[in-house]
Amino acid sequence: MDRRVLLASAVPAALTTAALNSGTPATAAPRRPRADDVLQVRDIGSFHVGGRAVTLTGAPLRDAFAGPDQPPAVIDPNGDFEVGQVYVQYCALARPVSPHPLVMWHGGGLTGVCFETTPDGRPGWQRDFLGHGHDVYLTDALAGGRAPFARYPELSGAEPRFRTKRELWELFRFGPAGSYTTEPGHRAPHPDTLFPTASFDTFVKQVVPRFTTYTEATQHAYGALLDRLGTSVVLTHSAAGPLGFAATLAAPHRVAAHVAVEPSGAPDPDTVDLASIRHVPHLIVWGDHLGLDDDPGGSWANLYSSTRRFHDALLAAGGQSTWIDLPDHGVTGNSHMIMMDRNSRDVADLIASWLRRHGLG
Amino acid sequence: MDRRVLLASAVPAALTTAALNSGTPATAAPRRPRADDVLQVRDIGSFHVGGRAVTLTGAPLRDAFAGPDQPPAVIDPNGDFEVGQVYVQYCALARPVSPHPLVMWHGGGLTGVCFETTPDGRPGWQRDFLGHGHDVYLTDALAGGRAPFARYPELSGAEPRFRTKRELWELFRFGPAGSYTTEPGHRAPHPDTLFPTASFDTFVKQVVPRFTTYTEATQHAYGALLDRLGTSVVLTHSAAGPLGFAATLAAPHRVAAHVAVEPSGAPDPDTVDLASIRHVPHLIVWGDHLGLDDDPGGSWANLYSSTRRFHDALLAAGGQSTWIDLPDHGVTGNSHMIMMDRNSRDVADLIASWLRRHGLG
C-alpha cells in the first residue's frame, strides 16, 4: 500500500505537501528544493556547548585492569575534567529557506545518529530536512556518543543502563511483548510495522549506554545552544521531548516552534506558565501500537496522556498546538523510531509542510 | 610570522600548493575548488560497520544506583548486545576530484570530531579536504563517541582511561612537563606552540574515555569499511597510525595511499611483507616538541624512531614513503594535534598537494 497516498489523502488538507504546493504558480516564487537535489552547502562542522570544569579529588588509586594481555596498572584517577557538555553538528546551506536553524534533539540511549541515514540505508531526517532547505543541527547529549561521559559513579553520579536487544525491541514497539528472539529469523514484529525490522541488529549498533544523571546538564547546555544559535525550530524525540518543552518555557523567544515526536511526557500544565509560550507553535506526532486501548496503564499510554494534558491546556491558554496520531490519519504501523520507519520521508514532508504554514520554511 | 609563507618556501617545491598551481593555465583544466567555495554535496549520512552480536549470560543481578533521587534499581544485565562496531560519517560531493574516498581515522581518546571544526572555531580538516574536492569519511572507533562501548568489564574487557587535563596537556605536547595548571591563566604552553591553547578547555570537551580493548574489533571493522568503500585514501592520526599500516598490509589493493599524521608507531619491518605494499604511497608527518634531543628515551621519541625504521625499510624494499618533519621545513610549534593547530589549513593544503602529485586529487 502506498503510504504516501494514504498520508496525503488522510491528513487535513492544510497539512499535506500536495495541498501546499497545488496553489503555487511555477513562475511566481523561487523553486522549492527537491528532496534529492544536490545540496548547496555553505559550511559543515561542529562544536561543543555547555559542560563545566570539575576537579576530582580524594579518589583512591585504582588497580585498573588495563587489558587482557597487560598487567594491572595502578592509576591515579584524580584531576581536572570537563563534564556535561553537549556535541552539536551542523550542515548550513548557502540559501536556507528559513533564518531559523532546525535543531534535532535525540532521546535516551540514542545520539544524533538516529536522525542520519536509516538502519536500512535510506536518507534520514537530516538529509530530508536539508533537502527541504533547512540548516540542520544535530546534537549528542545526555553523555552519549560525542557528548563524553565522565568516570562513574564518581563524576557521573550513576552507571548507565545498557539496554538489551529485547528491551529495545519491546520498548520501541517493533513487536509485542515476547516477540523478540536472539535469532533474527524467529522474531515476530507487528505485522504492519513500518520499522525496517530486517535491519534491527544494524539499528542496535548505534544505541549507546543510557545515563539518567545528565538531564540537568543537558538542559543547561541546550539553553546555551539556543542562546548561541538564536531563535531556532526545535525538533525533539522521546526523552528530549520534556527537554524541548522546558527549553521553550525557559526561553520562549528562542524557540520558533517545537516539533515533539513521541515525547516521553510533558510538564504538568498546572505548574508552568502556558501563556508565556502562547506564540510558539507546537506539533506533536505519535506513531502506532502505543497500547492505548489494550495497555492503558502501560508506560506509553501514560506518556501519551501526560502529553495530551499539556496539549489541551496549552490550547485552552490560547496557545497553538497540533496533535497528530498517524493511525488516525490512516497511517498505521509506525514505531517509536518514526524517523527510521519506512515512511520516514513522508513524515518529514508533513513536518516540513507544517513549518511552512507557520512561516518557518 | 606568516606560516603559510614559511611552509611554501621551506617545503620542497614539489610539495607546495603554490608550486603545484603556478603552472596551471587558467583555461586548460577544470577550476580547482577553493577552500571556502560553497560545497556541491551529493549526499550526507552515516552507517555503522563491523561489530558482532554478543550474548551476556550468567552475570548477577545488579543493584544499579539509578540516580541521586531514585532508589536503587535491581536490574538484570544479561541479554543480547552488539559490540565493537565502528561509526562512519560521510559527506560526498557532486563532483569529487578523485574516485577514492578520503577516510580519516582518529586516535585514542578522540573521535571523528577531531577532524571537524577546531576548538577555536576554524574550519577543520573535514571542511578543508571537502574544499579540495574530496569525499570525506570520518569515523568514531575504539568504542568512543558514536562507536558505542559495552558494559565493562564484562563485555569490554577492561575499564577505559579517563585522561585528566594535565595528562592531555602534556601528552599532546601543548606545554612542557609541569606547565599545566587548573587555572587557565597560569598555564605555560610552549612559547611557539601553534595549538590554540586559549581553547584548551574547549578541546577537552571532545575528549572521550579511552578504551584499549577494542583495537582488534576496530581493525576488523576498518577492513570491512575498506571492502565496502573500495580503494580509499586513508589518513590516520596517533593510535590509528598502526591501524592504517596494518590495514594497508592486510589489503594493499584497498589503500590508495596512507597519510600517517604523528602515528603512534609502526610495525616491526622484519615481521611484515613490505614488498606487498610497495605500490602504496605513504606520507608521514610530524610536529614539534617531540623531545628527540632532550628526551630521547621518552615515549614520543620511541614512537618516532619505530616509525622511522618502518619508513626506511619500506624505501629499501622499493616502496614509496615521504617523511616530513615540519620543523625541518621551517614550521615550528606544531603539537600532536596538527589538525587543530593554527596552521592546520596549510598542512591540509600540503597533504592535498601530495595527493594530487600521486594522482589522487
XYZ file of C-alpha atoms in Angstrom, chain A residues 37-46 48-53 55 62 64-68 70 75-82 85 87 89-91 94 111-113 116-117 126-127 130 138-140 144-146 148-152 157-167 180-182 201-202 204-209 211-213, chain B residues 37-46 48-53 55 62 64-68 70 75-82 85 87 89-91 94 111-113 116-117 126-127 130 138-140 144-146 148-152 157-167 180-182 201-202 204-209 211-213:
164
model
C 18.784 17.811 -5.281
C 22.462 18.410 -4.841
C 22.815 20.439 -1.658
C 24.492 23.849 -1.809
C 26.387 23.733 1.473
C 27.900 26.900 2.883
C 29.523 25.153 5.819
C 29.728 21.901 7.729
C 31.242 21.495 11.190
C 30.644 21.094 14.882
C 30.581 21.564 21.996
C 28.421 23.674 24.243
C 27.805 23.621 27.975
C 29.602 21.411 30.424
C 31.770 22.606 33.255
C 35.258 22.194 34.650
C 38.129 18.575 39.730
C 42.806 2.344 41.152
C 42.828 -0.595 36.747
C 42.948 -3.723 34.647
C 44.472 -2.263 31.515
C 43.705 -5.134 29.196
C 43.807 -8.881 28.833
C 48.719 -6.456 30.292
C 46.406 4.796 38.151
C 45.515 7.982 39.936
C 42.009 8.937 38.822
C 42.143 12.406 40.354
C 42.454 15.503 38.218
C 40.624 18.097 36.167
C 37.903 17.175 33.694
C 35.091 18.692 31.630
C 28.948 19.143 27.603
C 28.037 17.989 20.987
C 26.966 19.035 14.453
C 25.718 21.337 11.709
C 25.220 21.477 7.996
C 24.113 28.583 1.044
C 22.524 10.076 19.613
C 22.267 12.437 16.651
C 22.894 9.353 14.527
C 21.101 10.359 9.964
C 20.838 7.586 7.397
C 18.966 15.239 8.487
C 19.078 14.684 4.727
C 18.374 19.693 4.292
C 22.077 17.526 15.271
C 23.222 17.031 18.838
C 24.668 14.292 21.008
C 26.050 9.709 24.844
C 28.064 9.474 21.679
C 30.228 12.520 21.111
C 31.542 12.345 26.546
C 30.641 10.654 29.813
C 32.779 11.076 32.898
C 34.033 8.408 35.294
C 31.184 6.721 37.099
C 26.524 10.023 39.688
C 25.417 6.624 38.483
C 26.308 3.961 35.982
C 24.406 3.924 32.700
C 21.859 1.394 31.531
C 22.968 -0.955 28.794
C 19.653 -1.844 27.182
C 19.457 -5.358 25.812
C 18.127 -6.061 22.335
C 14.972 -7.474 23.881
C 14.410 -4.279 25.858
C 11.917 -10.872 20.360
C 14.360 -13.718 19.847
C 18.121 -13.799 19.608
C 20.585 -5.569 14.606
C 22.086 -2.809 12.487
C 21.235 -1.624 17.671
C 24.797 -0.790 16.593
C 24.033 2.900 17.129
C 22.452 2.508 20.571
C 24.630 3.926 23.347
C 24.618 3.378 27.110
C 22.716 7.751 31.555
C 19.884 9.278 33.583
C 22.091 11.688 35.534
C 33.608 27.762 -2.020
C 30.077 26.622 -1.467
C 30.210 22.827 -1.469
C 28.139 20.895 -4.004
C 27.062 17.986 -1.809
C 25.517 14.915 -3.381
C 24.848 13.194 -0.079
C 25.491 13.328 3.642
C 24.863 10.486 6.054
C 26.327 7.685 8.116
C 27.957 1.529 11.296
C 30.292 -1.206 10.176
C 31.726 -4.210 11.953
C 30.863 -5.293 15.432
C 29.232 -8.553 16.370
C 26.239 -9.933 18.210
C 25.077 -12.570 24.434
C 22.967 -5.616 39.727
C 22.320 -0.355 39.951
C 22.152 3.041 41.550
C 19.754 4.683 39.111
C 20.361 8.248 40.156
C 20.666 10.555 43.121
C 15.964 7.422 42.932
C 18.469 -4.894 37.008
C 19.352 -7.988 35.061
C 22.353 -7.123 32.899
C 22.141 -10.282 30.809
C 20.952 -10.216 27.216
C 21.926 -9.657 23.609
C 24.103 -6.763 22.512
C 26.156 -5.510 19.568
C 31.123 -1.630 15.749
C 30.638 4.617 13.186
C 30.046 9.620 8.775
C 30.337 10.829 5.191
C 29.942 13.910 3.092
C 28.552 16.010 -6.589
C 36.648 10.722 17.827
C 35.924 11.952 14.322
C 35.211 15.304 15.956
C 35.792 18.780 12.405
C 35.801 22.449 13.364
C 36.890 17.643 7.112
C 35.993 21.077 5.706
C 35.941 18.834 1.144
C 35.136 10.384 9.339
C 34.912 7.532 11.810
C 34.359 7.011 15.502
C 34.480 6.109 21.580
C 31.844 8.616 20.629
C 29.229 7.182 18.301
C 29.239 2.575 21.491
C 31.063 0.885 24.341
C 29.650 -2.175 26.033
C 29.327 -2.894 29.741
C 32.703 -3.126 31.401
C 37.384 -6.478 28.892
C 38.609 -3.502 30.877
C 37.517 -0.096 32.037
C 38.584 2.909 29.991
C 41.113 5.558 30.928
C 39.691 8.970 31.755
C 42.650 11.200 30.929
C 42.973 14.256 33.113
C 43.537 17.709 31.656
C 47.130 17.575 32.882
C 47.727 14.282 31.098
C 49.694 22.735 33.254
C 47.585 24.380 35.921
C 43.907 24.145 36.737
C 39.343 23.559 27.914
C 37.062 23.647 24.883
C 38.922 18.801 26.315
C 35.139 18.794 25.880
C 35.532 16.455 22.906
C 37.878 14.006 24.601
C 36.234 10.659 25.313
C 37.165 7.828 27.666
C 39.484 2.001 25.838
C 42.474 -0.158 24.947
C 40.496 -3.351 24.408
